[in-house]
Short mmCIF file of C-alpha atoms in Angstrom, two decimals:
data_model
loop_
_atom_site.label_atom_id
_atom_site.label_comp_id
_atom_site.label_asym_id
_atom_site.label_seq_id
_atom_site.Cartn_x
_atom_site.Cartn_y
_atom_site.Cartn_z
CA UNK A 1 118.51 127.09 97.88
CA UNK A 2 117.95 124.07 99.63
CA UNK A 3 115.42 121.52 98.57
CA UNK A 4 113.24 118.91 99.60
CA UNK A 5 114.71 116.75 102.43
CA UNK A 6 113.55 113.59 103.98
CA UNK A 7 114.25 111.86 107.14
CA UNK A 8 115.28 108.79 107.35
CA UNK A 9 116.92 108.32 104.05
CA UNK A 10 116.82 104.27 105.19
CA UNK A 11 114.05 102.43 107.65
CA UNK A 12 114.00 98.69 108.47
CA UNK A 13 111.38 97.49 110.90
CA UNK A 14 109.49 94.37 111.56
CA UNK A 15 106.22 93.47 110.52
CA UNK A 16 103.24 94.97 112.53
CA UNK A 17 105.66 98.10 114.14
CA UNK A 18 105.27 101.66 113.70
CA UNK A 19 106.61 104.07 111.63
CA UNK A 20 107.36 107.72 110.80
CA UNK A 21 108.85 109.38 107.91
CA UNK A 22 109.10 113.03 107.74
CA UNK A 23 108.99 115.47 104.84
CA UNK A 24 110.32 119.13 105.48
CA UNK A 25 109.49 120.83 101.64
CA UNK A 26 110.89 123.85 100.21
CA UNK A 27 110.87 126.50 101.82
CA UNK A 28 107.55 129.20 101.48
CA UNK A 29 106.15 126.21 99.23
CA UNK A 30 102.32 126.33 100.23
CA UNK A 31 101.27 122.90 99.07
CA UNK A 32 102.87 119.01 99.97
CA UNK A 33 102.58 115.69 98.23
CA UNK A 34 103.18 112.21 99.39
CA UNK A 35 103.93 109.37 96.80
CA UNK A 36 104.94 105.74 97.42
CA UNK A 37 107.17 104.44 94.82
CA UNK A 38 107.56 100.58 94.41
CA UNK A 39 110.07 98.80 92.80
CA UNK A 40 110.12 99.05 89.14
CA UNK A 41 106.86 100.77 88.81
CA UNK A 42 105.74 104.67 88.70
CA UNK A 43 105.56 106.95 91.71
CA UNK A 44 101.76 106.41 93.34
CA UNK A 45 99.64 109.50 94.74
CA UNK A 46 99.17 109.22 98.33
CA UNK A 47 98.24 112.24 99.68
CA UNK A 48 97.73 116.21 99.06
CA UNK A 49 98.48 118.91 101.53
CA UNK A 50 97.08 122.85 101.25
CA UNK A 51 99.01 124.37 103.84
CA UNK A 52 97.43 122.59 107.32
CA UNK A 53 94.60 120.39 105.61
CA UNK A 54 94.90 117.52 103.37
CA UNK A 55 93.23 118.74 100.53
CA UNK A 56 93.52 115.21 98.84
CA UNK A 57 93.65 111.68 100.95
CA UNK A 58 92.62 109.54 97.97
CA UNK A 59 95.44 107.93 97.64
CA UNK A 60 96.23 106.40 101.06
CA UNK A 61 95.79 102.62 100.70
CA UNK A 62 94.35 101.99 104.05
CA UNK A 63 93.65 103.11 107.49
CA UNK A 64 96.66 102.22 108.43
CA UNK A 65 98.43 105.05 106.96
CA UNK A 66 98.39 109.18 108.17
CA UNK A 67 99.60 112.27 107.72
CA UNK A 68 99.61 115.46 109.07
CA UNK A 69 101.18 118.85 108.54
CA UNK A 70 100.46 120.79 111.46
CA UNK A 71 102.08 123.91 110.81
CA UNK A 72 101.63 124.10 107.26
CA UNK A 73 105.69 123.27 107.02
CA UNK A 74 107.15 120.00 107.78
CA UNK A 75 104.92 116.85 107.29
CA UNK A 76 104.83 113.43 108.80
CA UNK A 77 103.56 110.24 107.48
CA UNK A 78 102.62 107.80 109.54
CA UNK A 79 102.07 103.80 109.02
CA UNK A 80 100.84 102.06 111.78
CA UNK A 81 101.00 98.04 111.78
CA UNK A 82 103.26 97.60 109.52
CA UNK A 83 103.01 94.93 106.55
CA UNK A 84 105.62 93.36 104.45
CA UNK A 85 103.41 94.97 101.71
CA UNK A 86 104.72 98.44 102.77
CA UNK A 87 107.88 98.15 101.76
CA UNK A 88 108.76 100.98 99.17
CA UNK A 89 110.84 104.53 98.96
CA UNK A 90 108.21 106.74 99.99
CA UNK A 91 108.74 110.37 97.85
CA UNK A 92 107.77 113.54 98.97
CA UNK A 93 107.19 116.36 96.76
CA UNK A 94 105.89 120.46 97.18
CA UNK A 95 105.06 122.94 95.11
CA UNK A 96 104.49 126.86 95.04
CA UNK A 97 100.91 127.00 94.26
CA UNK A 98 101.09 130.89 92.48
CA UNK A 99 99.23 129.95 89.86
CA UNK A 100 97.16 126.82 91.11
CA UNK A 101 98.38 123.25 91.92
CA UNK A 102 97.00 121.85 88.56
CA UNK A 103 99.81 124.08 87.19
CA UNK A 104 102.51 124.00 89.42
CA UNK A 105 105.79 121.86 89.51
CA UNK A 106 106.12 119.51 92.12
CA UNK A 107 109.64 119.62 93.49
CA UNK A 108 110.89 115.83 95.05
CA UNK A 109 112.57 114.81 97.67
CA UNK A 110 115.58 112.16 97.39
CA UNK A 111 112.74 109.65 99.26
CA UNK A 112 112.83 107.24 102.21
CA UNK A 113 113.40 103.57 101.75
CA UNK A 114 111.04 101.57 103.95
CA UNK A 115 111.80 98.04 104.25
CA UNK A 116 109.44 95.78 106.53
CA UNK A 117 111.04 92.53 107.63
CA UNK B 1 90.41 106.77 84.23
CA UNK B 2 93.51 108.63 84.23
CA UNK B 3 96.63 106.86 82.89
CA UNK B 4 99.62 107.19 81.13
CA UNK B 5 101.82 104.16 79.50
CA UNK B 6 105.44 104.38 78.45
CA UNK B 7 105.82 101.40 76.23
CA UNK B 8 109.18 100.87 76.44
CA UNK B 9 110.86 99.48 79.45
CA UNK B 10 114.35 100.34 77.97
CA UNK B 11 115.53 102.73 75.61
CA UNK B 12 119.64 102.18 74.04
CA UNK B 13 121.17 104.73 72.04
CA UNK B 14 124.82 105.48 71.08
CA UNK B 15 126.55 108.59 72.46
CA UNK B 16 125.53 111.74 70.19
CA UNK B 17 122.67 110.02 68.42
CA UNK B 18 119.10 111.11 68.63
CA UNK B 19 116.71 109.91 71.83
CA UNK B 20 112.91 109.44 71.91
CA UNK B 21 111.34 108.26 75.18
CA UNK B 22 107.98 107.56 74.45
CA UNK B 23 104.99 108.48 76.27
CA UNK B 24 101.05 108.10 75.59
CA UNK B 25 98.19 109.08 78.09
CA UNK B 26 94.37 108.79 78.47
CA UNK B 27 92.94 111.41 80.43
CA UNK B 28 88.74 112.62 80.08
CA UNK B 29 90.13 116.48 79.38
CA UNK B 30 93.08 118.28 78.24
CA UNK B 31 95.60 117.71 80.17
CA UNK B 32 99.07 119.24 82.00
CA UNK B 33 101.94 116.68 81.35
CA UNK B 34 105.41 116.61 82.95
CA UNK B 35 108.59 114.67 82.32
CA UNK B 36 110.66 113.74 85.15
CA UNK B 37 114.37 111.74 85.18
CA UNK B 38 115.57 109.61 88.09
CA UNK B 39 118.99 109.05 88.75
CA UNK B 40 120.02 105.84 90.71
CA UNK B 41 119.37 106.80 94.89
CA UNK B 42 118.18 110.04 94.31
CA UNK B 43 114.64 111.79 93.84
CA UNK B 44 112.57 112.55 90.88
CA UNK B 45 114.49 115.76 88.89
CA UNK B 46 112.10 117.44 86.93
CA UNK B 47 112.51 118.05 83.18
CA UNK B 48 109.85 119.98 81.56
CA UNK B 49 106.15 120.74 81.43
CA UNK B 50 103.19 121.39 78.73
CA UNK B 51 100.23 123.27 80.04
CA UNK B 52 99.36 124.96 77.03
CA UNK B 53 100.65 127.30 74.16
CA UNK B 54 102.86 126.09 71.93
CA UNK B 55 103.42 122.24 71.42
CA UNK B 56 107.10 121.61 71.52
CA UNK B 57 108.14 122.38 74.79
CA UNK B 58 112.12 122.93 75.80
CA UNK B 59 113.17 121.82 79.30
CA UNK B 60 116.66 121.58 80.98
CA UNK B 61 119.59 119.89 80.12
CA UNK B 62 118.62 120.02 76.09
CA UNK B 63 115.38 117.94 76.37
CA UNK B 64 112.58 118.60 74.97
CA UNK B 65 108.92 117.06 74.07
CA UNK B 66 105.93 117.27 71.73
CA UNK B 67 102.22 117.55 72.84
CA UNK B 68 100.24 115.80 70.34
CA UNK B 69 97.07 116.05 71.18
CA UNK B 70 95.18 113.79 68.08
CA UNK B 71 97.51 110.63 69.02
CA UNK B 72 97.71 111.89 72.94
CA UNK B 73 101.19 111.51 72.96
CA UNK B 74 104.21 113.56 74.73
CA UNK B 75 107.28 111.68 73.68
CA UNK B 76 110.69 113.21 74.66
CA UNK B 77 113.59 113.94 72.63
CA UNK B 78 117.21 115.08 72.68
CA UNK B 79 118.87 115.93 69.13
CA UNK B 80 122.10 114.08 70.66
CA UNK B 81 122.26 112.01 73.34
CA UNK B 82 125.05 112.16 76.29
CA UNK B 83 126.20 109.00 78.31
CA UNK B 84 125.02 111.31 80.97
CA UNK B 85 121.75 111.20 80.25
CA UNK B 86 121.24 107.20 80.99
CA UNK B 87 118.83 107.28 83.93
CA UNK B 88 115.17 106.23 84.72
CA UNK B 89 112.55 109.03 82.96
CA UNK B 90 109.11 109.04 84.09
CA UNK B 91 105.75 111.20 82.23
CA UNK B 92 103.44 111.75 84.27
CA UNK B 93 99.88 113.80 83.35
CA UNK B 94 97.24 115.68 85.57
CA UNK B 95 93.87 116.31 84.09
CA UNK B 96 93.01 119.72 84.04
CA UNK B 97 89.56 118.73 85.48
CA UNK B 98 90.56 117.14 88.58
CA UNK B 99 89.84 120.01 90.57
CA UNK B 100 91.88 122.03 92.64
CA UNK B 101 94.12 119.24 93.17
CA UNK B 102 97.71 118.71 92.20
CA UNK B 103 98.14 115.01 92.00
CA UNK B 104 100.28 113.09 89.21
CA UNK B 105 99.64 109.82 87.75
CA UNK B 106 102.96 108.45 86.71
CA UNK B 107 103.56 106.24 83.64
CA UNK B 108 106.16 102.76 84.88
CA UNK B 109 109.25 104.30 83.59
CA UNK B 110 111.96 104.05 81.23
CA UNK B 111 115.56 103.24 81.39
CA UNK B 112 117.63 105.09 78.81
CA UNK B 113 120.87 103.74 78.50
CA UNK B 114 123.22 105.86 76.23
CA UNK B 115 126.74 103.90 75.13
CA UNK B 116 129.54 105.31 74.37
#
């Protein structure tokens, strides 16, 4: 079946712009992750999704970043202002949740590559 | 504080020669631990899992890893390596304690390379 997609697979913008990435999951997979991955390190928790409600924001850096999953399906990240700072592949991930997140494997997306000029 | 280390950036081995990627983690309980492999442009591929039951787990493509709980290690191993296996592996742990969340904490990475 088909997996975890993400749109764009590339974004360039300029310092202090806008962004959205978007994140559809799996398909019937209750729960949604968000990780930002910089070069040469380890993917970095950003934020946990339970159906509609993030069950988990600890991991956004700043105000500047958002996310919502309205329906529960597809989920949007959103970085507002824009810093040269930002600039990473931002991974999403989702998982079934049967048996309870702490258990679950987290399937990933191929990522978006943000660059901010 | 939850963290895991993978010592070694880089990891050679010839073609049909044992692997170990090696992995260590500090977590305050027991914890679930995962091994991931990244190939170059292309998302995190999971591996394998330990959440409990017997130590040596098995995972795809012939891998598979040892929970050690009295040196809190999960190193990963493959009897005989394949040039196809050179790619970017991540760990990555959860503490069973965190609640009902599902977040990862990811170790830096390390690049096997296998030669021919």
């Amino acid at each position: 079946g088909a997996g975890v997609s993400q749109t764009p697979s590339n974004k360039v913008t300029e310092k202090g712009k806008y962004v959205e990435l978007r994140c559809d999951p799996i398909s019937g997979h209750t729960a949604l992750y968000w990780y930002r991955q910089s070069l040469g390190q380890g993917p970095e928790f950003l934020i946990y999704f339970q159906g509609t409600g993030a069950a988990d924001d600890s991991g956004l850096p700043n105000d500047r970043f958002f996310a919502v999953r309205p329906e529960g399906s597809v989920s949007t990240l959103k970085i507002q202002r824009t810093e040269r700072g930002d600039s990473a592949v931002y991974l999403c991930a989702s998982s079934l949740t049967v048996a309870g997140p702490s258990t679950d494997t987290q399937y990933f997306g191929p990522g978006t590559r943000l660059t901010v000029l | 504080a939850q963290s895991v280390a993978q010592p070694e950036d880089q990891v050679n081995v010839a073609e049909g020669n044992p692997l170990t990627v090696k992995c260590t983690y500090s977590v305050s309980g027991n914890p679930y631990l995962f091994w991931y492999v990244q190939y170059p442009n292309r998302g995190l591929q999971f591996l394998l899992k330990y959440i409990t039951g017997d130590n040596l787990v098995k995972g795809s493509y012939g891998f598979e890893a040892e929970f050690n709980k009295s040196q809190t290690s999960f190193h990963l191993k493959k009897p005989s390596a394949l040039v196809s296996d050179s790619a970017l592996y991540f760990c990555a742990v959860r503490d069973r304690r965190s609640g009902n969340t599902g977040k990862l904490i990811f170790g830096q990475g390390t690049t096997l390379q296998v030669k021919p």
